[in-house]
Every structure is written in C-alpha cells, then in structure tokens.
Amino acid sequence: MRRLAIYCGSATPADARYMMLARDVGAELARRNIGVVYGGGRLGLMGAVAGGALNAGGEVIGVIPEALAGSEVANTDCTQLHLVSGMHERKKLFTDLSDGFITLPGGVGTMDELWEAVSWAQLGYHSKPVGLLNTFGFFDHLIAFNRHMAEVGFVRPAHQEIIKVADSLGELLDRMAAHQPHRPIFQMEASEL
C-alpha cells in the first residue's frame, strides 16, 4: 500500500487522546512510507493526521471542496492540495489516489465516507481494503450494528468481511495487507442477490 485515504473528524474533541491518536497515525504511516490522502483541512483530527505525517517527512495529499476551503482552513502545507467542486468529487479522488481506506473517529461526514467506501466495494467500483481503527472502543456500537445488518440478511455473506477492524494501527495494516477481494454485486447473478 503506497497511499491510504484517512477518514476522520474535522472537530477537536475535549478528550485529547483522539488528537494524539490522529497525530500518531499520521506519523506511523510516514515511517512506513505510506502516503496520506485526507480531507485537506488543518482543523481537528484531520489536521492532526496531516501534521503527524508531515512532521515525520511523509507525503500528505489533501482533497477539499472549494466551499469548505475557507471554513476548514485548507492546509497549504500539504505535499499536494486538490480543490474540488463538491463532496462526490472529493470521495472519488480519495478512491482514485489511494490503495485503501482507514477510518478514525469522527462524525457524520466521516461515517458518510466510510459507508461510501464500503458500498462501492460491495458493488465493485473498487476492490481496496476498508479499515476501521477501533481505538478506545469508539466504533463498538457501529461494529455491532454492522454485524446485526449481516445477521438479519442485509449484508451478503460475500461482503461481511469488507470492513477490516483492529484496535491498533499495526494490526489493522496487517489485516488490510492480507485483504482478498470479494465477489462484487456487479459480478453476481440475480439469484445470488
């Protein structure tokens, strides 16, 4: 994996552990020579990931919609900064520029990015690994809900392993490196759906 899209919040939580986690993730990816593709802002966890990677000498590619460039204070320190017209173009460029996705804690926008990466994988728009870093148990309820969707039958057996989950970055990267593409919906017969 040469580059990973990192999805995370643009907010700064009161609990400083989240900012430290984001900085550490950025720095560790740089140490492993893995470039960061992220939301392009300076604020919150996004800014911390970029700062951690840049301070460790890593490549950081920001992708930010023009409408958010001012409000999120676009990070002009990035190796590259792409201004795009909107959120759909942003997520497509995340997919085009990266070899996989890691989701850190965040809010609604972060969840949107995660679920689109999963949905696109199910359909067959990409076959890249989708990772969820569950540090501090932040995603425990989301993981349980995803399992519930599968148990009820809304996530097909072929797609139940799309999301790779781990509590530590090293373990998550190992699971992502071992990723085996699944059979996407676009290749399934109607009887399999």
PDB file of C-alpha atoms in Angstrom:
ATOM      1  CA  MET A   1       0.000   0.000   0.000  1.00  0.00           C
ATOM      2  CA  ARG A   2       1.633   3.217  -1.177  1.00  0.00           C
ATOM      3  CA  ARG A   3      -1.133   5.589  -0.066  1.00  0.00           C
ATOM      4  CA  LEU A   4      -4.125   5.318   2.240  1.00  0.00           C
ATOM      5  CA  ALA A   5      -7.166   7.574   2.441  1.00  0.00           C
ATOM      6  CA  ILE A   6      -7.682   8.552   6.065  1.00  0.00           C
ATOM      7  CA  TYR A   7     -11.225   9.433   7.088  1.00  0.00           C
ATOM      8  CA  CYS A   8     -11.615  11.298  10.383  1.00  0.00           C
ATOM      9  CA  GLY A   9     -13.289  14.246  12.033  1.00  0.00           C
ATOM     10  CA  SER A  10     -12.517  17.908  11.488  1.00  0.00           C
ATOM     11  CA  ALA A  11     -13.555  18.567  15.100  1.00  0.00           C
ATOM     12  CA  THR A  12     -11.265  18.665  18.124  1.00  0.00           C
ATOM     13  CA  PRO A  13     -12.831  16.576  20.925  1.00  0.00           C
ATOM     14  CA  ALA A  14     -12.313  17.547  24.563  1.00  0.00           C
ATOM     15  CA  ASP A  15     -10.615  14.185  25.131  1.00  0.00           C
ATOM     16  CA  ALA A  16      -7.023  14.810  23.971  1.00  0.00           C
ATOM     17  CA  ARG A  17      -6.491  11.084  23.269  1.00  0.00           C
ATOM     18  CA  TYR A  18      -8.241  11.469  19.915  1.00  0.00           C
ATOM     19  CA  MET A  19      -5.896  14.189  18.672  1.00  0.00           C
ATOM     20  CA  MET A  20      -2.890  12.198  19.879  1.00  0.00           C
ATOM     21  CA  LEU A  21      -4.199   9.107  18.070  1.00  0.00           C
ATOM     22  CA  ALA A  22      -4.558  11.055  14.819  1.00  0.00           C
ATOM     23  CA  ARG A  23      -1.037  12.526  15.067  1.00  0.00           C
ATOM     24  CA  ASP A  24       0.396   9.097  15.855  1.00  0.00           C
ATOM     25  CA  VAL A  25      -1.397   7.510  12.883  1.00  0.00           C
ATOM     26  CA  GLY A  26      -0.042  10.153  10.505  1.00  0.00           C
ATOM     27  CA  ALA A  27       3.495   9.792  11.884  1.00  0.00           C
ATOM     28  CA  GLU A  28       3.436   5.983  11.780  1.00  0.00           C
ATOM     29  CA  LEU A  29       2.184   5.928   8.194  1.00  0.00           C
ATOM     30  CA  ALA A  30       5.027   8.270   7.228  1.00  0.00           C
ATOM     31  CA  ARG A  31       7.540   5.993   8.994  1.00  0.00           C
ATOM     32  CA  ARG A  32       6.181   3.087   6.947  1.00  0.00           C
ATOM     33  CA  ASN A  33       6.453   5.145   3.727  1.00  0.00           C
ATOM     34  CA  ILE A  34       2.695   5.153   3.277  1.00  0.00           C
ATOM     35  CA  GLY A  35       1.311   8.428   1.950  1.00  0.00           C
ATOM     36  CA  VAL A  36      -1.778  10.035   3.480  1.00  0.00           C
ATOM     37  CA  VAL A  37      -4.758  11.125   1.382  1.00  0.00           C
ATOM     38  CA  TYR A  38      -7.175  13.075   3.556  1.00  0.00           C
ATOM     39  CA  GLY A  39      -9.755  15.867   3.711  1.00  0.00           C
ATOM     40  CA  GLY A  40      -7.319  18.723   3.225  1.00  0.00           C
ATOM     41  CA  GLY A  41      -8.077  20.741   6.366  1.00  0.00           C
ATOM     42  CA  ARG A  42      -5.906  21.995   9.227  1.00  0.00           C
ATOM     43  CA  LEU A  43      -8.519  21.530  11.968  1.00  0.00           C
ATOM     44  CA  GLY A  44      -9.350  18.677  14.307  1.00  0.00           C
ATOM     45  CA  LEU A  45      -8.255  15.123  13.750  1.00  0.00           C
ATOM     46  CA  MET A  46      -7.772  15.849  10.049  1.00  0.00           C
ATOM     47  CA  GLY A  47      -5.146  18.461  10.795  1.00  0.00           C
ATOM     48  CA  ALA A  48      -3.524  16.217  13.396  1.00  0.00           C
ATOM     49  CA  VAL A  49      -3.148  13.311  10.936  1.00  0.00           C
ATOM     50  CA  ALA A  50      -1.617  15.623   8.332  1.00  0.00           C
ATOM     51  CA  GLY A  51       0.666  17.273  10.881  1.00  0.00           C
ATOM     52  CA  GLY A  52       1.866  13.941  12.231  1.00  0.00           C
ATOM     53  CA  ALA A  53       2.690  12.694   8.739  1.00  0.00           C
ATOM     54  CA  LEU A  54       4.322  15.920   7.566  1.00  0.00           C
ATOM     55  CA  ASN A  55       6.433  16.241  10.726  1.00  0.00           C
ATOM     56  CA  ALA A  56       7.696  12.694  10.112  1.00  0.00           C
ATOM     57  CA  GLY A  57       8.612  13.524   6.499  1.00  0.00           C
ATOM     58  CA  GLY A  58       5.630  11.806   4.897  1.00  0.00           C
ATOM     59  CA  GLU A  59       3.595  12.538   1.797  1.00  0.00           C
ATOM     60  CA  VAL A  60       0.257  14.233   2.503  1.00  0.00           C
ATOM     61  CA  ILE A  61      -2.324  14.820  -0.213  1.00  0.00           C
ATOM     62  CA  GLY A  62      -5.308  16.945   0.763  1.00  0.00           C
ATOM     63  CA  VAL A  63      -8.616  16.907  -1.089  1.00  0.00           C
ATOM     64  CA  ILE A  64     -11.005  19.681  -0.088  1.00  0.00           C
ATOM     65  CA  PRO A  65     -14.164  21.094  -1.686  1.00  0.00           C
ATOM     66  CA  GLU A  66     -13.897  24.740  -2.695  1.00  0.00           C
ATOM     67  CA  ALA A  67     -16.859  25.619  -0.443  1.00  0.00           C
ATOM     68  CA  LEU A  68     -15.050  24.191   2.621  1.00  0.00           C
ATOM     69  CA  ALA A  69     -11.580  25.515   1.838  1.00  0.00           C
ATOM     70  CA  GLY A  70     -12.164  28.700   3.827  1.00  0.00           C
ATOM     71  CA  SER A  71     -14.230  27.307   6.688  1.00  0.00           C
ATOM     72  CA  GLU A  72     -11.966  24.292   7.254  1.00  0.00           C
ATOM     73  CA  VAL A  73      -8.851  26.403   6.724  1.00  0.00           C
ATOM     74  CA  ALA A  74      -7.297  24.466   3.862  1.00  0.00           C
ATOM     75  CA  ASN A  75      -3.901  23.022   4.752  1.00  0.00           C
ATOM     76  CA  THR A  76      -1.471  24.647   2.334  1.00  0.00           C
ATOM     77  CA  ASP A  77       1.404  22.708   3.932  1.00  0.00           C
ATOM     78  CA  CYS A  78       0.306  19.522   2.157  1.00  0.00           C
ATOM     79  CA  THR A  79       2.559  17.870  -0.388  1.00  0.00           C
ATOM     80  CA  GLN A  80      -0.375  18.365  -2.772  1.00  0.00           C
ATOM     81  CA  LEU A  81      -3.708  20.109  -2.173  1.00  0.00           C
ATOM     82  CA  HIS A  82      -6.577  19.429  -4.565  1.00  0.00           C
ATOM     83  CA  LEU A  83      -9.540  21.816  -4.608  1.00  0.00           C
ATOM     84  CA  VAL A  84     -12.616  20.019  -5.934  1.00  0.00           C
ATOM     85  CA  SER A  85     -16.143  21.154  -6.745  1.00  0.00           C
ATOM     86  CA  GLY A  86     -18.009  19.036  -4.181  1.00  0.00           C
ATOM     87  CA  MET A  87     -18.168  16.070  -1.845  1.00  0.00           C
ATOM     88  CA  HIS A  88     -18.785  13.441  -4.527  1.00  0.00           C
ATOM     89  CA  GLU A  89     -15.703  14.530  -6.460  1.00  0.00           C
ATOM     90  CA  ARG A  90     -13.762  14.568  -3.173  1.00  0.00           C
ATOM     91  CA  LYS A  91     -14.660  10.952  -2.337  1.00  0.00           C
ATOM     92  CA  LYS A  92     -13.938   9.801  -5.886  1.00  0.00           C
ATOM     93  CA  LEU A  93     -10.487  11.379  -5.733  1.00  0.00           C
ATOM     94  CA  PHE A  94      -9.869   9.715  -2.341  1.00  0.00           C
ATOM     95  CA  THR A  95     -10.613   6.405  -4.064  1.00  0.00           C
ATOM     96  CA  ASP A  96      -8.540   7.167  -7.156  1.00  0.00           C
ATOM     97  CA  LEU A  97      -5.462   8.325  -5.205  1.00  0.00           C
ATOM     98  CA  SER A  98      -5.373   5.646  -2.512  1.00  0.00           C
ATOM     99  CA  ASP A  99      -4.752   1.925  -2.175  1.00  0.00           C
ATOM    100  CA  GLY A 100      -7.182   1.561   0.730  1.00  0.00           C
ATOM    101  CA  PHE A 101      -9.086   3.416   3.421  1.00  0.00           C
ATOM    102  CA  ILE A 102      -8.714   3.809   7.182  1.00  0.00           C
ATOM    103  CA  THR A 103     -11.431   5.383   9.296  1.00  0.00           C
ATOM    104  CA  LEU A 104     -10.550   7.066  12.585  1.00  0.00           C
ATOM    105  CA  PRO A 105     -13.075   8.596  14.990  1.00  0.00           C
ATOM    106  CA  GLY A 106     -15.263  11.297  13.519  1.00  0.00           C
ATOM    107  CA  GLY A 107     -18.824  12.395  12.969  1.00  0.00           C
ATOM    108  CA  VAL A 108     -21.414  12.340  10.202  1.00  0.00           C
ATOM    109  CA  GLY A 109     -19.008  13.251   7.382  1.00  0.00           C
ATOM    110  CA  THR A 110     -16.592  10.541   8.469  1.00  0.00           C
ATOM    111  CA  MET A 111     -19.405   7.975   8.537  1.00  0.00           C
ATOM    112  CA  ASP A 112     -20.520   9.082   5.072  1.00  0.00           C
ATOM    113  CA  GLU A 113     -17.004   8.475   3.751  1.00  0.00           C
ATOM    114  CA  LEU A 114     -16.719   5.076   5.444  1.00  0.00           C
ATOM    115  CA  TRP A 115     -20.073   3.802   4.205  1.00  0.00           C
ATOM    116  CA  GLU A 116     -19.462   5.024   0.674  1.00  0.00           C
ATOM    117  CA  ALA A 117     -16.128   3.161   0.602  1.00  0.00           C
ATOM    118  CA  VAL A 118     -17.936   0.019   1.840  1.00  0.00           C
ATOM    119  CA  SER A 119     -20.837   0.451  -0.582  1.00  0.00           C
ATOM    120  CA  TRP A 120     -18.514   0.998  -3.541  1.00  0.00           C
ATOM    121  CA  ALA A 121     -16.567  -2.131  -2.526  1.00  0.00           C
ATOM    122  CA  GLN A 122     -19.766  -4.209  -2.359  1.00  0.00           C
ATOM    123  CA  LEU A 123     -20.807  -3.017  -5.794  1.00  0.00           C
ATOM    124  CA  GLY A 124     -17.389  -3.434  -7.389  1.00  0.00           C
ATOM    125  CA  TYR A 125     -16.328   0.170  -8.008  1.00  0.00           C
ATOM    126  CA  HIS A 126     -13.125  -0.698  -6.158  1.00  0.00           C
ATOM    127  CA  SER A 127     -11.546  -3.781  -4.534  1.00  0.00           C
ATOM    128  CA  LYS A 128      -9.413  -1.955  -1.958  1.00  0.00           C
ATOM    129  CA  PRO A 129      -9.327  -2.766   1.767  1.00  0.00           C
ATOM    130  CA  VAL A 130     -11.520  -0.705   4.091  1.00  0.00           C
ATOM    131  CA  GLY A 131     -10.114  -0.409   7.610  1.00  0.00           C
ATOM    132  CA  LEU A 132     -11.741   0.733  10.834  1.00  0.00           C
ATOM    133  CA  LEU A 133      -9.373   1.715  13.658  1.00  0.00           C
ATOM    134  CA  ASN A 134     -11.394   0.977  16.791  1.00  0.00           C
ATOM    135  CA  THR A 135      -9.086   2.609  19.333  1.00  0.00           C
ATOM    136  CA  PHE A 136     -10.759   3.409  22.687  1.00  0.00           C
ATOM    137  CA  GLY A 137     -13.741   1.263  21.585  1.00  0.00           C
ATOM    138  CA  PHE A 138     -15.064   4.269  19.635  1.00  0.00           C
ATOM    139  CA  PHE A 139     -16.702   2.113  16.964  1.00  0.00           C
ATOM    140  CA  ASP A 140     -18.014  -0.717  19.197  1.00  0.00           C
ATOM    141  CA  HIS A 141     -21.657   0.145  18.503  1.00  0.00           C
ATOM    142  CA  LEU A 142     -21.057   0.616  14.773  1.00  0.00           C
ATOM    143  CA  ILE A 143     -19.353  -2.781  14.590  1.00  0.00           C
ATOM    144  CA  ALA A 144     -22.275  -4.344  16.449  1.00  0.00           C
ATOM    145  CA  PHE A 145     -24.745  -2.654  14.091  1.00  0.00           C
ATOM    146  CA  ASN A 146     -22.833  -3.882  11.033  1.00  0.00           C
ATOM    147  CA  ARG A 147     -22.911  -7.399  12.485  1.00  0.00           C
ATOM    148  CA  HIS A 148     -26.660  -7.017  13.113  1.00  0.00           C
ATOM    149  CA  MET A 149     -27.223  -5.982   9.468  1.00  0.00           C
ATOM    150  CA  ALA A 150     -25.386  -9.138   8.385  1.00  0.00           C
ATOM    151  CA  GLU A 151     -27.309 -11.379  10.815  1.00  0.00           C
ATOM    152  CA  VAL A 152     -30.635 -10.031   9.546  1.00  0.00           C
ATOM    153  CA  GLY A 153     -29.529 -10.594   5.945  1.00  0.00           C
ATOM    154  CA  PHE A 154     -28.891  -7.069   4.666  1.00  0.00           C
ATOM    155  CA  VAL A 155     -25.162  -7.669   4.189  1.00  0.00           C
ATOM    156  CA  ARG A 156     -24.453 -10.645   1.946  1.00  0.00           C
ATOM    157  CA  PRO A 157     -22.033 -13.314   3.230  1.00  0.00           C
ATOM    158  CA  ALA A 158     -19.586 -12.415   0.440  1.00  0.00           C
ATOM    159  CA  HIS A 159     -19.406  -8.850   1.779  1.00  0.00           C
ATOM    160  CA  GLN A 160     -19.304  -9.390   5.529  1.00  0.00           C
ATOM    161  CA  GLU A 161     -15.514  -9.119   5.662  1.00  0.00           C
ATOM    162  CA  ILE A 162     -15.159  -5.890   3.676  1.00  0.00           C
ATOM    163  CA  ILE A 163     -14.543  -3.853   6.823  1.00  0.00           C
ATOM    164  CA  LYS A 164     -11.267  -4.801   8.499  1.00  0.00           C
ATOM    165  CA  VAL A 165     -11.329  -3.902  12.211  1.00  0.00           C
ATOM    166  CA  ALA A 166      -8.488  -3.624  14.717  1.00  0.00           C
ATOM    167  CA  ASP A 167      -7.677  -1.694  17.876  1.00  0.00           C
ATOM    168  CA  SER A 168      -4.108  -0.834  16.825  1.00  0.00           C
ATOM    169  CA  LEU A 169      -2.748   0.623  13.595  1.00  0.00           C
ATOM    170  CA  GLY A 170      -0.125  -2.107  13.144  1.00  0.00           C
ATOM    171  CA  GLU A 171      -2.710  -4.875  13.407  1.00  0.00           C
ATOM    172  CA  LEU A 172      -5.087  -3.012  11.090  1.00  0.00           C
ATOM    173  CA  LEU A 173      -2.395  -2.521   8.449  1.00  0.00           C
ATOM    174  CA  ASP A 174      -1.565  -6.238   8.626  1.00  0.00           C
ATOM    175  CA  ARG A 175      -5.234  -7.150   8.103  1.00  0.00           C
ATOM    176  CA  MET A 176      -5.519  -4.697   5.230  1.00  0.00           C
ATOM    177  CA  ALA A 177      -2.342  -6.052   3.603  1.00  0.00           C
ATOM    178  CA  ALA A 178      -3.861  -9.565   3.740  1.00  0.00           C
ATOM    179  CA  HIS A 179      -7.082  -8.339   2.079  1.00  0.00           C
ATOM    180  CA  GLN A 180      -8.520 -10.665  -0.547  1.00  0.00           C
ATOM    181  CA  PRO A 181     -11.021  -9.059  -2.929  1.00  0.00           C
ATOM    182  CA  HIS A 182     -14.538 -10.432  -2.634  1.00  0.00           C
ATOM    183  CA  ARG A 183     -17.095 -11.053  -5.359  1.00  0.00           C
ATOM    184  CA  PRO A 184     -18.827  -7.737  -6.030  1.00  0.00           C
ATOM    185  CA  ILE A 185     -22.525  -7.332  -6.708  1.00  0.00           C
ATOM    186  CA  PHE A 186     -21.784  -6.315 -10.312  1.00  0.00           C
ATOM    187  CA  GLN A 187     -20.463  -9.868 -10.911  1.00  0.00           C
ATOM    188  CA  MET A 188     -23.331 -11.696  -9.179  1.00  0.00           C
ATOM    189  CA  GLU A 189     -26.318 -13.313 -10.805  1.00  0.00           C
ATOM    190  CA  ALA A 190     -29.793 -12.165  -9.847  1.00  0.00           C
ATOM    191  CA  SER A 191     -30.351 -15.455  -7.986  1.00  0.00           C
ATOM    192  CA  GLU A 192     -27.393 -14.628  -5.710  1.00  0.00           C
ATOM    193  CA  LEU A 193     -28.795 -11.265  -4.727  1.00  0.00           C
TER     194      LEU A 193
END
